[in-house]
Amino acid sequence: MDQTITWEQLDAYERAFDADRAKQVAMHAVTSCGVVKAAVNPEVFREDRHQYSISLEQGKITNQKQSGRCWMFAALNTMRFAIMKKLDLATFELSQNYTLFYDKLEKANYFLESILATLDEPTNGRVIAHLLMAPLNDGGQWDMFCSLIEKYGVVPKDAMPETVPSSATREMVSYMTRKLREYACTLRTAYANGKTVEELRALKEGMMGTVYNMLCIALGKPPKTVTLEVRNKKKEFIRDENLTGKEFFQKYVGWDLSQYVSLINAPTADKPYHKTYTVKLLGNVVEGRPVKYLNLPVEDLKAAAIAQLQAGEPVWFGCDVGQSSLREGGIMDLKAIDAAALFNTEFPMTKAQRLDYGESLMTHAMVFQGVNLDESGKPTRWRVENSWGKDAGVDGYYVMSDEWFSEYTYQVVVNKKYLTPGQAAELEQEPIQLEPWDPMGSLA
């Protein structure tokens, strides 16, 4: 066989294409409408109804706008649910700008400390390339969120409202990333010229001052204390003054975050089930809790999520949202887009193969607010609260088929009390360290 594409081959391909009427029709549809619209399967709108046997009631839908803060919005949405229940509120929102400020500040410090920890790595090596790729990524992980809350707490949204850069982070992140790469160059060059790590850390203190200034200019200064002022469903006015972020969290959310753990489903050969895992060089708060996962079969993730929903508490989860997903109608279903029929070819990769070959990983975090169980107690579809505003999906909500959960949901966060005794024991294992570029190191 030839190593190159020949004109004879091209002629044969064209004759075969022209002889197939279905391919002609598909070409006309796709060139006019696009792949997704041409391949939408209307049957899924009948099957994936927005009705559930277990359905929690949440406040007004939130909107992360042009930012990658889904992990943060999803986590704060689980917490505001607790506040609304405690205070009998129709709706409530926590400040995503407040947590964004401290996440960026801590990520900058974590990056510079990672640079100091890898001074002997070659500049053109994979480790340094990974660190430099996106030092101030908008995304994050559940454990990273917990580290922020344990250190800084949360505040009402009106105590630190959104700004233009918080709602559209690209420009701010671009300039701050430029600065951090410059600082990495400065530190590594100084080390090559004989400076000690302690001398470099003294330089870092001044660098962090500049980072703080840039964040204040873009996001505003975070408040040291806040006042809660709300009116509940009974029209009673509630005021609580002079609370720090940590005091507000402890008083109105009151969770022991150490009890909330991450379960993942990564069915690849290099990650046996019933083992715990962590990821090198992944974090934000240097002194915070490390990322830790317990890898389990997907049915175990479902069982834990159902148990927490049945107890009346929403569930944070991470998935690959762009796969077989329709924004209009809010559908996440393996049959939603019939690309196989459109292109007359199958897409047979398994979940493990997609992870191994870069076809899928966790890209987005949302909240389970319900599930539909059949007569035998098996889930058929899941109620998903998104953070893309009320115009995405149906009033901001998506419906996920149970088959889609199996293929594209990678992580759920639940309270330890919803684990089996065996799973709780497995969680205590020393985690296996994964490389920084492992797909389980992806940020939602």
PDB file of N, CA and C in Angstrom, residues 54-117:
ATOM      1  N   ILE A  54     -37.807  11.853  42.876  1.00  0.00           N
ATOM      2  CA  ILE A  54     -37.158  12.630  43.940  1.00  0.00           C
ATOM      3  C   ILE A  54     -36.700  13.937  43.321  1.00  0.00           C
ATOM      4  N   SER A  55     -37.201  15.063  43.811  1.00  0.00           N
ATOM      5  CA  SER A  55     -36.868  16.355  43.217  1.00  0.00           C
ATOM      6  C   SER A  55     -36.742  17.398  44.312  1.00  0.00           C
ATOM      7  N   LEU A  56     -35.548  17.968  44.455  1.00  0.00           N
ATOM      8  CA  LEU A  56     -35.299  19.009  45.454  1.00  0.00           C
ATOM      9  C   LEU A  56     -35.574  20.378  44.834  1.00  0.00           C
ATOM     10  N   GLU A  57     -36.038  21.313  45.656  1.00  0.00           N
ATOM     11  CA  GLU A  57     -36.372  22.643  45.170  1.00  0.00           C
ATOM     12  C   GLU A  57     -35.249  23.622  45.496  1.00  0.00           C
ATOM     13  N   GLN A  58     -34.712  24.241  44.461  1.00  0.00           N
ATOM     14  CA  GLN A  58     -33.583  25.160  44.597  1.00  0.00           C
ATOM     15  C   GLN A  58     -34.053  26.579  44.289  1.00  0.00           C
ATOM     16  N   GLY A  59     -33.207  27.561  44.561  1.00  0.00           N
ATOM     17  CA  GLY A  59     -33.529  28.955  44.268  1.00  0.00           C
ATOM     18  C   GLY A  59     -33.353  29.274  42.794  1.00  0.00           C
ATOM     19  N   LYS A  60     -33.295  30.558  42.481  1.00  0.00           N
ATOM     20  CA  LYS A  60     -33.136  30.987  41.094  1.00  0.00           C
ATOM     21  C   LYS A  60     -31.825  30.440  40.528  1.00  0.00           C
ATOM     22  N   ILE A  61     -31.850  30.101  39.247  1.00  0.00           N
ATOM     23  CA  ILE A  61     -30.679  29.518  38.599  1.00  0.00           C
ATOM     24  C   ILE A  61     -29.553  30.547  38.541  1.00  0.00           C
ATOM     25  N   THR A  62     -28.320  30.091  38.662  1.00  0.00           N
ATOM     26  CA  THR A  62     -27.163  30.981  38.640  1.00  0.00           C
ATOM     27  C   THR A  62     -26.522  30.979  37.249  1.00  0.00           C
ATOM     28  N   ASN A  63     -25.594  31.909  37.038  1.00  0.00           N
ATOM     29  CA  ASN A  63     -24.988  32.051  35.711  1.00  0.00           C
ATOM     30  C   ASN A  63     -23.515  32.426  35.845  1.00  0.00           C
ATOM     31  N   GLN A  64     -22.655  31.503  35.460  1.00  0.00           N
ATOM     32  CA  GLN A  64     -21.211  31.764  35.529  1.00  0.00           C
ATOM     33  C   GLN A  64     -20.724  32.632  34.382  1.00  0.00           C
ATOM     34  N   LYS A  65     -21.574  32.851  33.388  1.00  0.00           N
ATOM     35  CA  LYS A  65     -21.292  33.692  32.218  1.00  0.00           C
ATOM     36  C   LYS A  65     -20.015  33.231  31.504  1.00  0.00           C
ATOM     37  N   GLN A  66     -19.148  34.162  31.109  1.00  0.00           N
ATOM     38  CA  GLN A  66     -17.960  33.780  30.337  1.00  0.00           C
ATOM     39  C   GLN A  66     -16.776  33.503  31.271  1.00  0.00           C
ATOM     40  N   SER A  67     -16.976  32.563  32.163  1.00  0.00           N
ATOM     41  CA  SER A  67     -15.914  32.172  33.086  1.00  0.00           C
ATOM     42  C   SER A  67     -15.948  30.661  33.257  1.00  0.00           C
ATOM     43  N   GLY A  68     -14.849  30.107  33.720  1.00  0.00           N
ATOM     44  CA  GLY A  68     -14.760  28.663  33.916  1.00  0.00           C
ATOM     45  C   GLY A  68     -14.958  28.255  35.356  1.00  0.00           C
ATOM     46  N   ARG A  69     -15.893  28.906  36.049  1.00  0.00           N
ATOM     47  CA  ARG A  69     -16.062  28.693  37.489  1.00  0.00           C
ATOM     48  C   ARG A  69     -17.147  27.682  37.812  1.00  0.00           C
ATOM     49  N   CYS A  70     -17.431  26.750  36.914  1.00  0.00           N
ATOM     50  CA  CYS A  70     -18.545  25.824  37.156  1.00  0.00           C
ATOM     51  C   CYS A  70     -18.371  25.061  38.465  1.00  0.00           C
ATOM     52  N   TRP A  71     -17.157  24.612  38.762  1.00  0.00           N
ATOM     53  CA  TRP A  71     -16.898  23.854  39.992  1.00  0.00           C
ATOM     54  C   TRP A  71     -17.255  24.665  41.228  1.00  0.00           C
ATOM     55  N   MET A  72     -16.969  25.960  41.148  1.00  0.00           N
ATOM     56  CA  MET A  72     -17.220  26.882  42.248  1.00  0.00           C
ATOM     57  C   MET A  72     -18.717  27.187  42.365  1.00  0.00           C
ATOM     58  N   PHE A  73     -19.360  27.468  41.229  1.00  0.00           N
ATOM     59  CA  PHE A  73     -20.799  27.714  41.228  1.00  0.00           C
ATOM     60  C   PHE A  73     -21.546  26.498  41.742  1.00  0.00           C
ATOM     61  N   ALA A  74     -21.164  25.309  41.257  1.00  0.00           N
ATOM     62  CA  ALA A  74     -21.850  24.088  41.687  1.00  0.00           C
ATOM     63  C   ALA A  74     -21.705  23.874  43.186  1.00  0.00           C
ATOM     64  N   ALA A  75     -20.505  24.077  43.697  1.00  0.00           N
ATOM     65  CA  ALA A  75     -20.278  23.883  45.133  1.00  0.00           C
ATOM     66  C   ALA A  75     -21.048  24.904  45.961  1.00  0.00           C
ATOM     67  N   LEU A  76     -21.025  26.162  45.543  1.00  0.00           N
ATOM     68  CA  LEU A  76     -21.771  27.190  46.270  1.00  0.00           C
ATOM     69  C   LEU A  76     -23.279  26.963  46.168  1.00  0.00           C
ATOM     70  N   ASN A  77     -23.728  26.374  45.053  1.00  0.00           N
ATOM     71  CA  ASN A  77     -25.145  26.072  44.920  1.00  0.00           C
ATOM     72  C   ASN A  77     -25.581  24.977  45.882  1.00  0.00           C
ATOM     73  N   THR A  78     -24.702  24.004  46.159  1.00  0.00           N
ATOM     74  CA  THR A  78     -25.058  23.002  47.166  1.00  0.00           C
ATOM     75  C   THR A  78     -25.136  23.641  48.548  1.00  0.00           C
ATOM     76  N   MET A  79     -24.275  24.628  48.803  1.00  0.00           N
ATOM     77  CA  MET A  79     -24.256  25.284  50.111  1.00  0.00           C
ATOM     78  C   MET A  79     -25.419  26.252  50.278  1.00  0.00           C
ATOM     79  N   ARG A  80     -25.778  26.964  49.215  1.00  0.00           N
ATOM     80  CA  ARG A  80     -26.897  27.908  49.355  1.00  0.00           C
ATOM     81  C   ARG A  80     -28.196  27.145  49.619  1.00  0.00           C
ATOM     82  N   PHE A  81     -28.278  25.916  49.129  1.00  0.00           N
ATOM     83  CA  PHE A  81     -29.451  25.088  49.399  1.00  0.00           C
ATOM     84  C   PHE A  81     -29.635  24.921  50.902  1.00  0.00           C
ATOM     85  N   ALA A  82     -28.516  24.693  51.604  1.00  0.00           N
ATOM     86  CA  ALA A  82     -28.581  24.529  53.058  1.00  0.00           C
ATOM     87  C   ALA A  82     -28.996  25.834  53.741  1.00  0.00           C
ATOM     88  N   ILE A  83     -28.492  26.970  53.236  1.00  0.00           N
ATOM     89  CA  ILE A  83     -28.832  28.274  53.825  1.00  0.00           C
ATOM     90  C   ILE A  83     -30.312  28.583  53.614  1.00  0.00           C
ATOM     91  N   MET A  84     -30.802  28.342  52.412  1.00  0.00           N
ATOM     92  CA  MET A  84     -32.213  28.597  52.111  1.00  0.00           C
ATOM     93  C   MET A  84     -33.124  27.769  53.010  1.00  0.00           C
ATOM     94  N   LYS A  85     -32.740  26.527  53.239  1.00  0.00           N
ATOM     95  CA  LYS A  85     -33.546  25.648  54.090  1.00  0.00           C
ATOM     96  C   LYS A  85     -33.517  26.135  55.534  1.00  0.00           C
ATOM     97  N   LYS A  86     -32.334  26.530  55.991  1.00  0.00           N
ATOM     98  CA  LYS A  86     -32.188  26.957  57.384  1.00  0.00           C
ATOM     99  C   LYS A  86     -32.961  28.238  57.663  1.00  0.00           C
ATOM    100  N   LEU A  87     -32.945  29.184  56.721  1.00  0.00           N
ATOM    101  CA  LEU A  87     -33.571  30.494  56.932  1.00  0.00           C
ATOM    102  C   LEU A  87     -34.950  30.617  56.279  1.00  0.00           C
ATOM    103  N   ASP A  88     -35.412  29.535  55.621  1.00  0.00           N
ATOM    104  CA  ASP A  88     -36.715  29.535  54.957  1.00  0.00           C
ATOM    105  C   ASP A  88     -36.781  30.630  53.891  1.00  0.00           C
ATOM    106  N   LEU A  89     -35.801  30.631  52.979  1.00  0.00           N
ATOM    107  CA  LEU A  89     -35.709  31.633  51.923  1.00  0.00           C
ATOM    108  C   LEU A  89     -36.214  31.070  50.603  1.00  0.00           C
ATOM    109  N   ALA A  90     -36.799  31.926  49.775  1.00  0.00           N
ATOM    110  CA  ALA A  90     -37.238  31.509  48.445  1.00  0.00           C
ATOM    111  C   ALA A  90     -36.042  31.333  47.522  1.00  0.00           C
ATOM    112  N   THR A  91     -35.036  32.173  47.685  1.00  0.00           N
ATOM    113  CA  THR A  91     -33.809  32.055  46.909  1.00  0.00           C
ATOM    114  C   THR A  91     -32.689  32.752  47.660  1.00  0.00           C
ATOM    115  N   PHE A  92     -31.460  32.463  47.284  1.00  0.00           N
ATOM    116  CA  PHE A  92     -30.288  33.072  47.915  1.00  0.00           C
ATOM    117  C   PHE A  92     -29.096  32.743  47.031  1.00  0.00           C
ATOM    118  N   GLU A  93     -28.083  33.599  47.095  1.00  0.00           N
ATOM    119  CA  GLU A  93     -26.878  33.331  46.329  1.00  0.00           C
ATOM    120  C   GLU A  93     -25.659  33.762  47.142  1.00  0.00           C
ATOM    121  N   LEU A  94     -24.634  32.932  47.108  1.00  0.00           N
ATOM    122  CA  LEU A  94     -23.355  33.252  47.736  1.00  0.00           C
ATOM    123  C   LEU A  94     -22.444  33.910  46.708  1.00  0.00           C
ATOM    124  N   SER A  95     -21.481  34.692  47.180  1.00  0.00           N
ATOM    125  CA  SER A  95     -20.597  35.430  46.282  1.00  0.00           C
ATOM    126  C   SER A  95     -19.582  34.505  45.620  1.00  0.00           C
ATOM    127  N   GLN A  96     -19.715  34.364  44.313  1.00  0.00           N
ATOM    128  CA  GLN A  96     -18.725  33.604  43.547  1.00  0.00           C
ATOM    129  C   GLN A  96     -17.481  34.442  43.276  1.00  0.00           C
ATOM    130  N   ASN A  97     -17.627  35.761  43.312  1.00  0.00           N
ATOM    131  CA  ASN A  97     -16.471  36.644  43.125  1.00  0.00           C
ATOM    132  C   ASN A  97     -15.521  36.563  44.321  1.00  0.00           C
ATOM    133  N   TYR A  98     -16.083  36.427  45.511  1.00  0.00           N
ATOM    134  CA  TYR A  98     -15.273  36.308  46.734  1.00  0.00           C
ATOM    135  C   TYR A  98     -14.389  35.065  46.669  1.00  0.00           C
ATOM    136  N   THR A  99     -14.977  33.923  46.334  1.00  0.00           N
ATOM    137  CA  THR A  99     -14.174  32.703  46.242  1.00  0.00           C
ATOM    138  C   THR A  99     -13.227  32.747  45.047  1.00  0.00           C
ATOM    139  N   LEU A 100     -13.631  33.415  43.952  1.00  0.00           N
ATOM    140  CA  LEU A 100     -12.738  33.573  42.804  1.00  0.00           C
ATOM    141  C   LEU A 100     -11.486  34.338  43.190  1.00  0.00           C
ATOM    142  N   PHE A 101     -11.650  35.435  43.933  1.00  0.00           N
ATOM    143  CA  PHE A 101     -10.504  36.255  44.345  1.00  0.00           C
ATOM    144  C   PHE A 101      -9.477  35.395  45.083  1.00  0.00           C
ATOM    145  N   TYR A 102      -9.938  34.660  46.070  1.00  0.00           N
ATOM    146  CA  TYR A 102      -8.984  33.902  46.881  1.00  0.00           C
ATOM    147  C   TYR A 102      -8.466  32.672  46.144  1.00  0.00           C
ATOM    148  N   ASP A 103      -9.258  32.125  45.227  1.00  0.00           N
ATOM    149  CA  ASP A 103      -8.755  31.010  44.428  1.00  0.00           C
ATOM    150  C   ASP A 103      -7.607  31.460  43.540  1.00  0.00           C
ATOM    151  N   LYS A 104      -7.756  32.604  42.880  1.00  0.00           N
ATOM    152  CA  LYS A 104      -6.689  33.107  42.019  1.00  0.00           C
ATOM    153  C   LYS A 104      -5.442  33.461  42.841  1.00  0.00           C
ATOM    154  N   LEU A 105      -5.658  34.067  44.003  1.00  0.00           N
ATOM    155  CA  LEU A 105      -4.520  34.419  44.860  1.00  0.00           C
ATOM    156  C   LEU A 105      -3.775  33.163  45.298  1.00  0.00           C
ATOM    157  N   GLU A 106      -4.525  32.169  45.750  1.00  0.00           N
ATOM    158  CA  GLU A 106      -3.896  30.932  46.226  1.00  0.00           C
ATOM    159  C   GLU A 106      -3.278  30.136  45.079  1.00  0.00           C
ATOM    160  N   LYS A 107      -3.920  30.125  43.923  1.00  0.00           N
ATOM    161  CA  LYS A 107      -3.343  29.413  42.784  1.00  0.00           C
ATOM    162  C   LYS A 107      -2.025  30.039  42.339  1.00  0.00           C
ATOM    163  N   ALA A 108      -1.938  31.366  42.399  1.00  0.00           N
ATOM    164  CA  ALA A 108      -0.687  32.027  42.049  1.00  0.00           C
ATOM    165  C   ALA A 108       0.424  31.606  43.013  1.00  0.00           C
ATOM    166  N   ASN A 109       0.116  31.584  44.291  1.00  0.00           N
ATOM    167  CA  ASN A 109       1.105  31.159  45.289  1.00  0.00           C
ATOM    168  C   ASN A 109       1.473  29.684  45.096  1.00  0.00           C
ATOM    169  N   TYR A 110       0.474  28.846  44.823  1.00  0.00           N
ATOM    170  CA  TYR A 110       0.715  27.410  44.603  1.00  0.00           C
ATOM    171  C   TYR A 110       1.617  27.210  43.384  1.00  0.00           C
ATOM    172  N   PHE A 111       1.368  27.985  42.337  1.00  0.00           N
ATOM    173  CA  PHE A 111       2.198  27.894  41.128  1.00  0.00           C
ATOM    174  C   PHE A 111       3.645  28.267  41.420  1.00  0.00           C
ATOM    175  N   LEU A 112       3.842  29.382  42.103  1.00  0.00           N
ATOM    176  CA  LEU A 112       5.208  29.819  42.390  1.00  0.00           C
ATOM    177  C   LEU A 112       5.922  28.841  43.317  1.00  0.00           C
ATOM    178  N   GLU A 113       5.196  28.276  44.274  1.00  0.00           N
ATOM    179  CA  GLU A 113       5.795  27.256  45.136  1.00  0.00           C
ATOM    180  C   GLU A 113       6.121  25.986  44.335  1.00  0.00           C
ATOM    181  N   SER A 114       5.299  25.665  43.366  1.00  0.00           N
ATOM    182  CA  SER A 114       5.583  24.511  42.510  1.00  0.00           C
ATOM    183  C   SER A 114       6.826  24.759  41.654  1.00  0.00           C
ATOM    184  N   ILE A 115       6.984  25.998  41.202  1.00  0.00           N
ATOM    185  CA  ILE A 115       8.199  26.357  40.462  1.00  0.00           C
ATOM    186  C   ILE A 115       9.426  26.194  41.354  1.00  0.00           C
ATOM    187  N   LEU A 116       9.319  26.629  42.611  1.00  0.00           N
ATOM    188  CA  LEU A 116      10.444  26.489  43.536  1.00  0.00           C
ATOM    189  C   LEU A 116      10.736  25.024  43.855  1.00  0.00           C
ATOM    190  N   ALA A 117       9.722  24.201  43.801  1.00  0.00           N
ATOM    191  CA  ALA A 117       9.913  22.771  44.098  1.00  0.00           C
ATOM    192  C   ALA A 117      10.471  22.000  42.909  1.00  0.00           C
TER     193      ALA A 117
END
